[in-house]
Amino acid sequence: MQPSSYVGIEQIQRTGQAQQLDRLLNEIAEHKGCGTSSDGGKASCGSSDGPADMAPEVWEKVKNHPCYSEEAHHHYARMHVAVAPACNIQCNYCNRKYDCANESRPGVVSEKLTPEQAAKKVLAVASTIPQMTVLGIAGPGDPLANPDKTFKTFELISKTAPDIKLCLSTNGLALPDHVDTIANFNVDHVTITVNMVDPEVGQHIYPWIYYKKKRWTGIDAAKILTERQMQGLEMLTARGILSKINSVMIPGINDQHLVEVNRAVKSRGAFLHNIMPLISAPEHGTVFGLNGQRGPTAQELKALQDACEGEMNMMRHCRQCRADAVGLLGEDRSAEFTTDKIDAMEVVYDADTRKAYQELVEQERQATVAAKEAEKSELAKLADAEGISLLIAVATKGQGKVNEHFGHASEFQIYEVDAKGSKFVGHRRVDLYCQGGYGEEDSLETVIRAINDCHAVFVAKIGGCPKDDLKKAGIDPVDKYAHQHIEQSVIAYFMDYVGRVRAGEITHQSRGDADIRQGAFIAA
Amino acid sequence: MAYKIVASQCTGCSACEPECPNQAIFEKNGVFVIDPKKCTECIGYFDDAQCVAACPVDKTCIIDTGYPRYQAA
Ligand code: SF4
Ligand code: SF4
Ligand code: SF4
């Protein structure tokens, strides 16, 4: 079955370009993405005018990037190609034989591509999925430890498809050497993984680095790494290239320290900080997996993100997806684009369809801004809403709607709502509760654990059994907002909830903590 | 002696390949191998054997005792 909003590759081969465009336009007209809803014409998604604390020129660059803009990830897709297998440092949360769940890169056992294969794959995907606006290189190793392969790929793509934005993720060790090349390729986003700014902390995260033809260990290694990272970041900022910082939160090692990291990177011009939970299990074969280092709980992670939020923009929707993933965030279509299939494909880069689609999305996004304002005034009527704040888990397939069956959800988006409004604060991955039509008891428990800090879960549909169990666990299963817009529904639920509390029908209670699912994210 | 790569451990990551001062390292069936005739154990170039220093898997680039110790000219 194809995800709803675009056509699959087989269909394209059957229909041909003109019909494809018609069909796309129809589909867009039908579901309207995050735009107006059928009933009241209210909007639901984030504003198109950009966050208040972001400079307009920065917003202009990031608004269509699914990783950087919470709103864009409803409409636009990115892909990663695995052309860079070598790495120049070792992290304790990574075993390069396998997929790394922390740094969004596949293991070296995954499909490796030459720059030529990678370029062809990108063009094939971009022609099939007009939302594909971003190409990233993030691994399997470090892109800048493989500068020839990385830059060759960029060169090939920028020639044929200049409208695709290029970005790369690096550990930063080699960054200062390549900033000029990065600038020449018009790369406007670089992600640096910064887990520490203090070598005392760093020595517990990095056993060694390979630098200037030598292997360095301990404090020396961490000292060189942090100096190079900060130097690289400053150089990017000086050239107007956007930098996002990724940090892996490792309880007991760098959790407190990340507040300091946040200050250090902000003062050097980073525009976004993404704190991700350590993902660690013995079967990953990593140092942290084997020595039992635990990852943070959902509330620990949220508390740290909240602590840093006053300082700068936090990115909450990162799913730590694999570096060879294709698709809208949270959905992976890479199986359609394996090397065999690509080799057999005739690729015609279709710039016009892409442009048409992207223009439509733009109009739709503009339309949401005014409606969003109306919603705010609605909420203002609630005054302080008794100081109540709720977390709500939402089962969604995208387009900003409550449109997933509880049993089919491989993740829940979490919204926080209070009298000031609703905001997206993260997502929780779960194992599918329902496999082949019947639910399994064990996985229901893990779902409950993953959303245990939420007051309600919004679904398109839910069976009787899980419904009762959720109620027993104190989570309100709600299907009355099926196929409606998320933020609107969240606000409606909240107003109703506050009303019931005021009428004395229910008493408001805060909820406990929740688990973070371990393991790399490969969307089903 | 020269260095050799333990094929069963090699991840094929290619980190060693560009670092060798003698271009002794090449890919074969997804893993990397060292040409013992070209390897100088990095003597005359670097203090550390570069393949060892760059390799992410411990004890993968090791001394091949089947060859006599390299003598710098
Ligand atoms: S891992 Fe996924 S969500 Fe995170 S930055 Fe990369 S593509 Fe975006
Ligand atoms: S020891 Fe030095 S010369 Fe020999 S293969 Fe390794 S890198 Fe090349
Ligand atoms: S660095 Fe080690 S693992 Fe990587 S290709 Fe060379 S020998 Fe194999």
Coordinates of C-alpha atoms and ligand atoms in Angstrom, one line a residue:
Chain A
M1 CA 0.0 0.0 0.0
Q2 CA 1.3 3.5 -0.9
P3 CA 1.4 6.2 1.7
S4 CA -1.4 8.6 0.7
S5 CA 0.2 11.8 -0.5
Y6 CA 2.2 10.8 -3.5
V7 CA 2.5 8.2 -6.1
G8 CA 4.7 5.2 -5.9
I9 CA 7.3 4.4 -8.4
E10 CA 5.4 1.5 -10.1
Q11 CA 2.5 3.8 -10.7
I12 CA 4.7 6.4 -12.3
Q13 CA 5.9 3.9 -14.8
R14 CA 2.3 3.0 -15.6
T15 CA 0.9 6.4 -15.9
G16 CA 3.3 8.9 -17.4
Q17 CA 4.2 12.4 -16.5
A18 CA 1.1 14.3 -17.4
Q19 CA -1.3 12.1 -15.5
Q20 CA 1.1 12.0 -12.7
L21 CA 0.8 15.7 -12.3
D22 CA -3.0 15.7 -12.4
R23 CA -3.1 13.0 -9.9
L24 CA -0.8 14.8 -7.5
L25 CA -2.8 18.0 -7.8
N26 CA -5.9 16.1 -7.0
E27 CA -4.5 14.4 -4.0
I28 CA -3.3 17.7 -2.7
A29 CA -6.7 19.2 -3.2
E30 CA -8.3 16.3 -1.4
H31 CA -6.4 16.3 1.8
K32 CA -4.9 19.8 1.9
G33 CA -2.0 18.8 4.0
C34 CA -1.7 21.0 7.0
G35 CA -4.0 23.7 5.5
T36 CA -7.6 24.3 6.0
S37 CA -9.9 21.6 7.3
S38 CA -13.3 20.8 5.8
D39 CA -15.5 22.1 8.7
G40 CA -14.4 25.4 10.0
G41 CA -11.5 26.3 7.7
K42 CA -9.1 26.4 10.6
A43 CA -5.5 25.9 10.3
S44 CA -3.4 23.6 12.4
C45 CA 0.2 23.6 11.6
G46 CA 3.1 25.8 12.7
S47 CA 3.2 29.3 11.3
S48 CA 4.9 30.1 8.0
D49 CA 6.2 33.3 9.3
G50 CA 9.0 31.6 11.2
P51 CA 9.7 31.4 14.9
A52 CA 10.0 34.7 16.7
D53 CA 13.7 34.2 17.7
M54 CA 14.9 33.2 14.3
A55 CA 16.4 35.7 11.8
P56 CA 14.4 36.0 8.6
E57 CA 17.3 35.0 6.4
V58 CA 17.8 31.9 8.5
W59 CA 14.1 31.0 8.3
E60 CA 14.2 31.5 4.5
K61 CA 16.9 28.8 4.3
V62 CA 15.4 26.3 6.7
K63 CA 11.7 26.5 6.1
N64 CA 11.6 23.8 3.5
H65 CA 14.0 21.5 5.3
P66 CA 12.2 18.7 7.0
C67 CA 14.8 18.2 9.7
Y68 CA 15.0 21.8 10.7
S69 CA 11.5 23.1 10.5
E70 CA 8.8 21.4 12.5
E71 CA 6.3 22.5 9.9
A72 CA 8.2 21.5 6.8
H73 CA 8.5 17.9 7.8
H74 CA 4.8 17.6 7.0
H75 CA 5.3 18.6 3.4
Y76 CA 8.9 18.0 2.4
A77 CA 11.1 15.0 2.4
R78 CA 14.8 14.5 2.6
M79 CA 17.0 11.6 1.8
H80 CA 20.5 10.4 2.8
V81 CA 22.9 8.5 0.7
A82 CA 25.6 6.3 2.2
V83 CA 28.7 7.2 0.3
A84 CA 31.1 7.8 3.2
P85 CA 32.1 4.6 5.0
A86 CA 35.3 5.6 6.7
C87 CA 35.4 7.5 10.1
N88 CA 38.2 9.2 11.8
I89 CA 37.1 8.9 15.5
Q90 CA 35.5 6.3 17.7
C91 CA 32.5 7.0 19.8
N92 CA 31.5 4.7 22.7
Y93 CA 27.9 4.6 21.4
C94 CA 28.9 3.3 18.0
N95 CA 30.0 0.0 16.6
R96 CA 30.8 0.5 13.0
K97 CA 29.9 -3.0 12.0
Y98 CA 26.2 -2.2 12.6
D99 CA 23.7 0.5 12.0
C100 CA 24.2 3.3 14.5
A101 CA 21.0 4.4 16.1
N102 CA 22.5 7.5 17.6
E103 CA 24.2 9.2 14.7
S104 CA 21.5 8.4 12.1
R105 CA 23.8 6.5 10.0
P106 CA 23.7 2.9 8.8
G107 CA 26.4 0.4 9.6
V108 CA 29.0 -0.5 7.0
V109 CA 27.1 -3.7 6.3
S110 CA 24.3 -1.6 4.7
E111 CA 24.4 -0.9 1.0
K112 CA 27.4 1.3 0.1
L113 CA 27.1 3.5 -3.0
T114 CA 29.6 5.1 -5.3
P115 CA 29.1 8.8 -5.9
E116 CA 27.8 8.0 -9.4
Q117 CA 25.3 5.5 -8.0
A118 CA 24.3 7.9 -5.3
A119 CA 23.7 10.7 -7.7
K120 CA 21.5 8.5 -9.9
K121 CA 19.5 7.4 -6.9
V122 CA 18.9 11.0 -5.8
L123 CA 17.6 12.0 -9.2
A124 CA 15.4 8.9 -9.4
V125 CA 13.9 9.7 -6.0
A126 CA 13.5 13.4 -6.7
S127 CA 11.6 12.7 -9.9
T128 CA 9.3 10.3 -8.1
I129 CA 8.8 12.2 -4.9
P130 CA 8.4 15.9 -5.6
Q131 CA 8.6 16.7 -1.9
M132 CA 12.2 15.6 -1.9
T133 CA 14.0 18.8 -1.3
V134 CA 17.0 17.9 0.7
L135 CA 19.9 15.5 0.2
G136 CA 22.1 14.7 3.2
I137 CA 25.3 12.8 3.5
A138 CA 25.8 11.5 7.0
G139 CA 27.7 8.3 6.8
P140 CA 28.0 5.4 7.4
G141 CA 31.3 6.9 8.6
D142 CA 32.1 10.6 8.6
P143 CA 31.5 12.5 5.3
L144 CA 34.6 14.6 5.9
A145 CA 36.8 11.6 6.5
N146 CA 35.8 10.7 2.9
P147 CA 36.0 14.1 1.3
D148 CA 36.5 12.8 -2.2
K149 CA 33.4 10.7 -2.3
T150 CA 31.3 13.2 -0.5
F151 CA 32.2 16.2 -2.7
K152 CA 32.0 14.1 -5.9
T153 CA 28.4 13.3 -5.0
F154 CA 27.6 16.9 -4.3
E155 CA 29.2 17.9 -7.6
L156 CA 27.2 15.4 -9.6
I157 CA 23.9 16.4 -8.0
S158 CA 24.4 20.1 -8.1
K159 CA 24.9 19.9 -11.9
T160 CA 21.7 18.0 -12.7
A161 CA 19.4 19.1 -9.9
P162 CA 20.4 22.5 -8.6
D163 CA 17.2 23.0 -6.7
I164 CA 18.0 20.2 -4.2
K165 CA 19.5 21.5 -1.0
L166 CA 22.7 19.8 0.1
C167 CA 23.6 19.1 3.7
L168 CA 26.0 17.0 5.6
S169 CA 26.6 15.8 9.2
T170 CA 30.0 15.5 10.7
N171 CA 31.8 14.8 13.9
G172 CA 33.8 18.0 13.2
L173 CA 37.3 16.7 13.5
A174 CA 38.1 17.4 9.8
L175 CA 35.7 20.3 9.5
P176 CA 38.1 23.2 9.5
D177 CA 40.0 21.7 6.5
H178 CA 36.9 21.6 4.4
V179 CA 34.9 24.7 5.2
D180 CA 35.9 26.4 2.0
T181 CA 34.8 23.4 -0.2
I182 CA 31.6 23.3 1.7
A183 CA 31.0 26.9 1.0
N184 CA 31.8 26.5 -2.7
F185 CA 29.2 23.8 -3.1
N186 CA 26.6 26.1 -1.6
V187 CA 25.9 23.7 1.2
D188 CA 23.9 25.7 3.6
H189 CA 23.3 23.3 6.4
V190 CA 26.0 21.4 8.3
T191 CA 25.2 19.3 11.3
I192 CA 28.0 18.8 13.9
T193 CA 27.7 16.2 16.6
V194 CA 29.0 17.9 19.8
N195 CA 28.7 15.8 22.9
M196 CA 31.0 17.8 25.1
V197 CA 33.1 21.0 25.3
D198 CA 35.2 19.7 28.2
P199 CA 37.9 17.0 27.5
E200 CA 37.3 15.6 31.0
V201 CA 33.8 14.7 29.9
G202 CA 34.9 13.8 26.4
Q203 CA 37.4 11.1 27.4
H204 CA 34.4 9.0 28.6
I205 CA 32.7 9.3 25.3
Y206 CA 35.6 9.0 22.8
P207 CA 38.2 6.3 23.2
W208 CA 40.4 7.6 20.4
I209 CA 40.6 9.8 17.3
Y210 CA 42.8 9.6 14.2
Y211 CA 44.3 13.0 13.5
K212 CA 47.5 14.2 11.7
K213 CA 48.6 10.6 10.9
K214 CA 48.4 9.6 14.6
R215 CA 46.0 7.9 16.9
W216 CA 45.3 10.0 20.0
T217 CA 43.5 8.7 23.1
G218 CA 42.1 9.9 26.4
I219 CA 42.1 13.6 27.3
D220 CA 44.4 14.5 24.4
A221 CA 42.0 13.1 21.9
A222 CA 39.0 14.8 23.4
K223 CA 40.9 18.1 23.6
I224 CA 41.8 18.1 19.9
L225 CA 38.3 17.1 19.0
T226 CA 36.5 19.8 20.9
E227 CA 39.0 22.5 19.6
R228 CA 38.5 21.4 16.0
Q229 CA 34.7 21.3 16.4
M230 CA 34.5 24.8 17.9
Q231 CA 36.9 26.1 15.2
G232 CA 34.9 24.5 12.5
L233 CA 31.7 25.9 13.9
E234 CA 33.2 29.4 14.0
M235 CA 34.4 29.1 10.4
L236 CA 31.0 28.1 9.2
T237 CA 29.3 30.9 11.0
A238 CA 31.8 33.4 9.5
R239 CA 30.8 32.2 6.0
G240 CA 27.1 32.3 6.7
I241 CA 26.6 28.6 6.5
L242 CA 24.0 27.3 8.9
S243 CA 25.1 24.9 11.6
K244 CA 22.9 22.6 13.6
I245 CA 24.3 20.8 16.6
N246 CA 23.4 17.3 17.5
S247 CA 24.1 16.0 21.0
V248 CA 23.6 12.6 22.4
M249 CA 22.4 12.7 26.0
I250 CA 24.3 10.1 28.0
P251 CA 23.0 10.1 31.6
G252 CA 25.8 10.3 34.2
I253 CA 28.3 11.4 31.6
N254 CA 27.2 14.5 29.8
D255 CA 23.6 15.1 30.8
Q256 CA 24.3 18.1 33.0
H257 CA 27.1 19.2 30.8
L258 CA 24.9 19.6 27.8
V259 CA 23.6 22.9 29.1
E260 CA 27.1 24.2 28.9
V261 CA 27.5 22.7 25.4
N262 CA 24.3 24.5 24.5
R263 CA 25.8 27.9 25.6
A264 CA 29.1 27.2 23.9
V265 CA 27.5 26.4 20.5
K266 CA 25.0 29.2 20.7
S267 CA 27.7 31.8 21.3
R268 CA 29.5 30.5 18.2
G269 CA 26.4 31.0 16.0
A270 CA 24.8 27.6 15.8
F271 CA 21.1 28.1 14.9
L272 CA 19.6 24.9 16.3
H273 CA 20.4 22.4 19.0
N274 CA 19.1 18.9 18.8
I275 CA 19.5 16.8 21.9
M276 CA 18.9 13.1 21.2
P277 CA 18.6 10.3 23.7
L278 CA 21.4 7.7 23.9
I279 CA 20.2 4.5 22.3
S280 CA 22.0 1.7 23.8
A281 CA 21.5 -2.1 24.1
P282 CA 24.0 -4.9 24.6
E283 CA 23.1 -6.4 21.2
H284 CA 24.4 -3.2 19.5
G285 CA 27.9 -4.3 20.5
T286 CA 28.9 -0.8 21.5
V287 CA 31.0 0.1 24.5
F288 CA 28.0 1.7 26.1
G289 CA 25.7 -1.1 25.1
L290 CA 28.1 -3.7 26.7
N291 CA 28.9 -1.8 29.9
G292 CA 25.2 -1.2 30.6
Q293 CA 25.2 2.6 30.2
R294 CA 21.5 3.5 30.1
G295 CA 19.8 6.0 28.0
P296 CA 17.6 8.8 29.4
T297 CA 13.9 8.4 30.1
A298 CA 11.4 10.5 28.0
Q299 CA 10.9 13.0 30.9
E300 CA 14.7 13.3 31.6
L301 CA 15.2 14.2 27.9
K302 CA 12.3 16.6 27.9
A303 CA 13.5 18.3 31.0
L304 CA 16.9 18.9 29.5
Q305 CA 15.4 20.1 26.2
D306 CA 13.2 22.5 28.2
A307 CA 16.2 23.7 30.2
C308 CA 18.0 24.6 26.9
E309 CA 15.0 26.0 25.1
G310 CA 15.2 29.4 26.7
E311 CA 18.6 29.6 25.2
M312 CA 18.0 28.7 21.6
N313 CA 15.8 26.8 19.2
M314 CA 15.5 23.2 20.1
M315 CA 14.7 20.5 17.6
R316 CA 12.3 18.0 18.9
H317 CA 11.1 16.0 16.0
C318 CA 14.4 14.3 15.1
R319 CA 13.8 10.6 14.8
Q320 CA 17.4 9.6 14.5
C321 CA 16.5 7.9 11.3
R322 CA 19.1 6.0 9.3
A323 CA 21.4 7.7 6.9
D324 CA 20.1 5.8 3.9
A325 CA 16.5 6.6 4.7
V326 CA 14.2 8.0 2.0
G327 CA 11.0 9.8 2.7
L328 CA 9.1 12.1 4.9
L329 CA 10.5 11.9 8.4
G330 CA 9.1 8.9 10.1
E331 CA 8.5 7.0 6.9
D332 CA 11.0 5.1 4.9
R333 CA 10.6 4.2 1.2
S334 CA 14.2 3.1 0.6
A335 CA 13.0 -0.4 -0.4
E336 CA 11.7 1.2 -3.6
F337 CA 15.1 2.5 -4.5
T338 CA 17.6 -0.2 -4.0
T339 CA 20.7 -0.2 -6.2
D340 CA 19.3 -3.0 -8.5
K341 CA 16.1 -1.1 -9.1
I342 CA 18.0 2.2 -9.7
D343 CA 20.4 0.6 -12.1
A344 CA 17.4 -0.7 -14.1
M345 CA 15.6 2.7 -14.1
E346 CA 15.5 5.3 -16.8
V347 CA 15.9 8.5 -14.9
V348 CA 14.5 11.7 -16.3
Y349 CA 14.8 14.6 -13.9
D350 CA 11.4 16.3 -13.9
A351 CA 12.0 19.8 -12.6
D352 CA 8.5 21.1 -13.7
T353 CA 6.4 18.7 -11.7
R354 CA 8.6 19.4 -8.7
K355 CA 8.2 23.1 -9.1
A356 CA 4.4 22.8 -9.4
Y357 CA 4.1 20.7 -6.3
Q358 CA 6.3 22.9 -4.3
E359 CA 4.4 26.1 -5.3
L360 CA 1.1 24.5 -4.2
V361 CA 2.6 23.6 -0.8
E362 CA 3.7 27.2 -0.5
Q363 CA 0.2 28.6 -1.1
E364 CA -1.2 26.2 1.4
R365 CA 1.2 27.1 4.0
Q366 CA 0.5 30.8 3.6
A367 CA -3.2 30.1 4.1
T368 CA -2.6 28.6 7.5
V369 CA -1.0 31.6 9.1
A370 CA -4.1 33.7 9.6
A371 CA -6.2 30.8 10.8
K372 CA -3.6 29.9 13.4
E373 CA -4.0 33.4 14.9
A374 CA -7.8 32.8 15.3
E375 CA -7.1 29.7 17.3
K376 CA -4.9 31.6 19.7
S377 CA -7.7 34.0 20.6
E378 CA -10.0 31.0 21.1
L379 CA -7.6 29.7 23.7
A380 CA -7.2 33.1 25.4
K381 CA -10.8 32.8 26.6
L382 CA -9.6 30.1 29.0
A383 CA -7.5 32.6 31.0
D384 CA -4.9 30.6 32.9
A385 CA -6.9 27.3 32.6
E386 CA -6.2 26.5 36.2
G387 CA -2.5 26.1 35.3
I388 CA -3.2 22.8 33.7
S389 CA -0.8 21.4 31.1
L390 CA -1.4 18.1 29.2
L391 CA 0.7 15.9 27.1
I392 CA -1.2 14.2 24.3
A393 CA 0.1 11.3 22.1
V394 CA -1.1 11.3 18.5
A395 CA -1.2 8.5 16.0
T396 CA -0.5 10.0 12.6
K397 CA 0.7 9.1 9.2
G398 CA 1.6 12.8 8.4
Q399 CA -0.2 15.7 6.8
G400 CA -0.7 17.0 10.3
K401 CA -3.8 14.9 10.9
V402 CA -5.0 12.3 13.4
N403 CA -5.1 9.6 10.7
E404 CA -3.4 6.4 12.0
H405 CA -5.0 3.4 13.6
F406 CA -3.7 2.8 17.1
G407 CA -2.6 -0.7 16.2
H408 CA -0.7 0.4 13.1
A409 CA 1.2 3.3 14.7
S410 CA 5.0 2.8 14.8
E411 CA 5.3 6.1 16.6
F412 CA 3.3 8.7 18.4
Q413 CA 3.8 12.4 18.1
I414 CA 3.6 14.2 21.4
Y415 CA 2.0 17.5 21.8
E416 CA 2.1 19.7 24.9
V417 CA -0.9 22.0 25.5
D418 CA -1.7 24.6 28.0
A419 CA -3.4 28.0 28.1
K420 CA -0.6 29.5 26.0
G421 CA -1.2 27.1 23.1
S422 CA -0.2 23.7 21.8
K423 CA 3.3 22.7 20.6
F424 CA 4.9 19.7 19.2
V425 CA 7.5 18.4 21.8
G426 CA 8.7 15.1 20.4
H427 CA 7.8 11.7 19.2
R428 CA 7.9 8.2 20.7
R429 CA 8.6 5.2 18.7
V430 CA 6.9 2.0 19.5
D431 CA 6.8 -1.5 18.1
L432 CA 3.7 -2.1 16.1
Y433 CA 1.0 -3.1 18.5
C434 CA -1.1 -4.8 15.9
Q435 CA 0.7 -7.3 13.6
G436 CA -1.6 -8.9 11.1
G437 CA -4.9 -7.8 12.6
Y438 CA -4.7 -8.9 16.1
G439 CA -3.1 -7.2 19.1
E440 CA -0.5 -8.7 21.3
E441 CA -0.5 -8.2 25.0
D442 CA 3.2 -7.6 25.5
S443 CA 3.5 -4.9 22.8
L444 CA 0.5 -3.1 24.2
E445 CA 2.4 -2.8 27.5
T446 CA 5.4 -1.3 25.7
V447 CA 3.2 1.2 23.9
I448 CA 1.7 2.2 27.3
R449 CA 5.2 2.6 28.7
A450 CA 6.2 4.7 25.8
I451 CA 3.3 7.2 26.3
N452 CA 2.8 6.7 30.0
D453 CA 3.4 10.5 30.6
C454 CA 0.5 11.4 28.4
H455 CA -3.1 12.1 29.5
A456 CA -4.7 11.0 26.2
V457 CA -3.9 9.3 23.0
F458 CA -5.6 10.5 19.7
V459 CA -6.2 7.8 17.1
A460 CA -8.2 7.3 13.9
K461 CA -9.5 4.0 15.2
I462 CA -8.9 1.7 18.1
G463 CA -10.1 -1.8 19.1
G464 CA -12.1 -2.4 22.3
C465 CA -9.4 -4.3 24.2
P466 CA -6.5 -1.9 24.0
K467 CA -9.1 0.8 24.7
D468 CA -9.9 -0.7 28.1
D469 CA -6.3 -1.3 28.9
L470 CA -5.3 2.2 28.1
K471 CA -8.1 3.5 30.3
K472 CA -6.9 1.3 33.1
A473 CA -3.4 2.8 32.7
G474 CA -5.0 6.2 33.0
I475 CA -4.6 7.3 29.4
D476 CA -7.7 8.5 27.7
P477 CA -8.2 6.8 24.2
V478 CA -9.8 9.3 21.9
D479 CA -11.1 8.5 18.4
K480 CA -13.5 11.3 17.9
Y481 CA -10.9 13.5 16.2
A482 CA -10.3 10.9 13.5
H483 CA -8.9 12.5 10.3
Q484 CA -9.0 16.0 11.8
H485 CA -6.1 18.3 12.2
I486 CA -3.8 17.6 15.2
E487 CA -3.3 20.9 16.8
Q488 CA -6.9 21.9 16.4
S489 CA -8.0 18.7 18.0
V490 CA -5.5 19.0 20.8
I491 CA -6.8 22.4 21.6
A492 CA -10.4 21.3 21.5
Y493 CA -9.7 18.4 23.8
F494 CA -7.8 20.7 26.2
M495 CA -10.7 23.2 26.3
D496 CA -13.1 20.4 27.0
Y497 CA -10.8 19.0 29.7
V498 CA -10.4 22.3 31.5
G499 CA -14.2 22.7 31.3
R500 CA -14.7 19.3 32.9
V501 CA -12.2 20.1 35.6
R502 CA -14.0 23.4 36.4
A503 CA -17.3 21.6 36.5
G504 CA -15.8 19.2 39.0
E505 CA -16.4 16.2 36.7
I506 CA -12.8 15.1 36.8
T507 CA -9.8 16.0 38.9
H508 CA -6.6 16.9 37.1
Q509 CA -3.6 14.7 37.9
S510 CA -0.1 14.8 36.6
R511 CA 1.3 11.7 34.9
G512 CA 4.6 9.8 35.4
D513 CA 7.6 9.2 33.2
A514 CA 7.9 7.1 30.0
D515 CA 10.4 4.9 28.3
I516 CA 12.4 5.6 25.1
R517 CA 12.3 2.7 22.7
Q518 CA 15.8 1.3 22.0
G519 CA 17.0 0.3 18.5
A520 CA 17.5 2.0 15.1
F521 CA 14.5 3.5 13.5
I522 CA 13.6 1.8 10.4
A523 CA 10.0 2.7 9.6
A524 CA 7.8 -0.2 8.7
Chain B
M1 CA 57.5 -8.5 7.9
A2 CA 54.6 -6.6 6.5
Y3 CA 51.2 -5.9 7.9
K4 CA 48.1 -7.9 6.9
I5 CA 44.4 -7.4 7.4
V6 CA 42.3 -10.0 9.1
A7 CA 39.6 -10.4 6.5
S8 CA 36.9 -11.8 8.9
Q9 CA 37.2 -8.6 11.0
C10 CA 37.5 -6.0 8.3
T11 CA 34.3 -3.9 8.0
G12 CA 35.3 -2.7 4.5
C13 CA 35.1 0.9 5.8
S14 CA 38.1 2.0 3.7
A15 CA 39.5 4.2 6.4
C16 CA 43.0 2.6 6.0
E17 CA 43.2 2.8 2.3
P18 CA 44.0 6.5 1.6
E19 CA 46.3 6.7 4.7
C20 CA 48.9 4.2 3.4
P21 CA 52.0 6.0 2.2
N22 CA 52.8 3.2 -0.2
Q23 CA 49.4 2.6 -1.7
A24 CA 49.7 -1.0 -0.5
I25 CA 46.0 -1.3 0.5
F26 CA 43.3 -2.1 -1.9
E27 CA 39.7 -3.5 -1.9
K28 CA 39.0 -7.1 -2.8
N29 CA 35.4 -8.6 -2.5
G30 CA 34.2 -6.0 -0.1
V31 CA 37.1 -6.1 2.4
F32 CA 40.5 -4.6 2.2
V33 CA 43.9 -6.3 1.8
I34 CA 47.5 -5.3 2.0
D35 CA 50.0 -6.1 -0.7
P36 CA 53.0 -7.4 1.4
K37 CA 55.4 -6.5 -1.3
K38 CA 54.5 -2.8 -1.0
C39 CA 54.1 -2.5 2.8
T40 CA 57.0 -0.9 4.6
E41 CA 55.3 -1.0 8.0
C42 CA 55.3 2.8 7.5
I43 CA 59.0 2.8 8.4
G44 CA 60.5 5.9 7.0
Y45 CA 57.2 7.7 6.8
F46 CA 55.4 7.7 10.2
D47 CA 55.9 6.6 13.8
D48 CA 52.6 4.7 13.8
A49 CA 51.5 2.1 11.2
Q50 CA 48.8 4.2 9.5
C51 CA 46.5 1.3 8.8
V52 CA 46.5 0.3 12.5
A53 CA 46.0 3.9 13.6
A54 CA 43.0 4.4 11.3
C55 CA 41.2 1.1 11.7
P56 CA 38.1 1.1 13.9
V57 CA 38.3 -2.6 14.7
D58 CA 41.1 -3.7 17.2
K59 CA 43.6 -6.3 16.0
T60 CA 42.5 -6.2 12.4
C61 CA 45.6 -4.7 10.9
I62 CA 48.4 -7.0 12.4
I63 CA 51.9 -8.0 11.6
D64 CA 52.2 -10.8 9.1
T65 CA 54.8 -13.1 10.5
G66 CA 55.2 -14.9 7.2
Y67 CA 57.4 -12.0 6.0
P68 CA 60.8 -10.9 7.3
R69 CA 60.9 -7.6 9.1
Y70 CA 61.1 -4.7 6.8
Q71 CA 64.6 -3.1 6.6
A72 CA 64.8 0.6 5.9
A73 CA 67.1 1.2 2.9
Ligands
SF4_1 S1 18.3 11.8 11.7 FE1 16.4 12.1 10.6 S2 15.3 13.7 11.7 FE2 17.4 13.6 12.5 S3 18.4 15.2 11.3 FE3 18.7 13.3 10.2 S4 17.0 13.2 8.8 FE4 16.5 14.8 10.3
SF4_2 S1 51.8 -0.5 7.7 FE1 51.9 1.4 6.6 S2 52.8 0.8 4.7 FE2 52.0 -1.0 5.6 S3 50.0 -1.3 4.8 FE3 49.8 -0.2 6.7 S4 49.8 1.9 6.2 FE4 50.6 0.8 4.4
SF4_3 S1 40.3 0.4 8.4 FE1 40.2 -1.7 9.2 S2 38.0 -2.2 9.0 FE2 38.4 -0.4 7.7 S3 38.8 -1.2 5.7 FE3 40.8 -1.0 6.7 S4 41.2 -2.9 7.7 FE4 39.0 -2.9 7.1

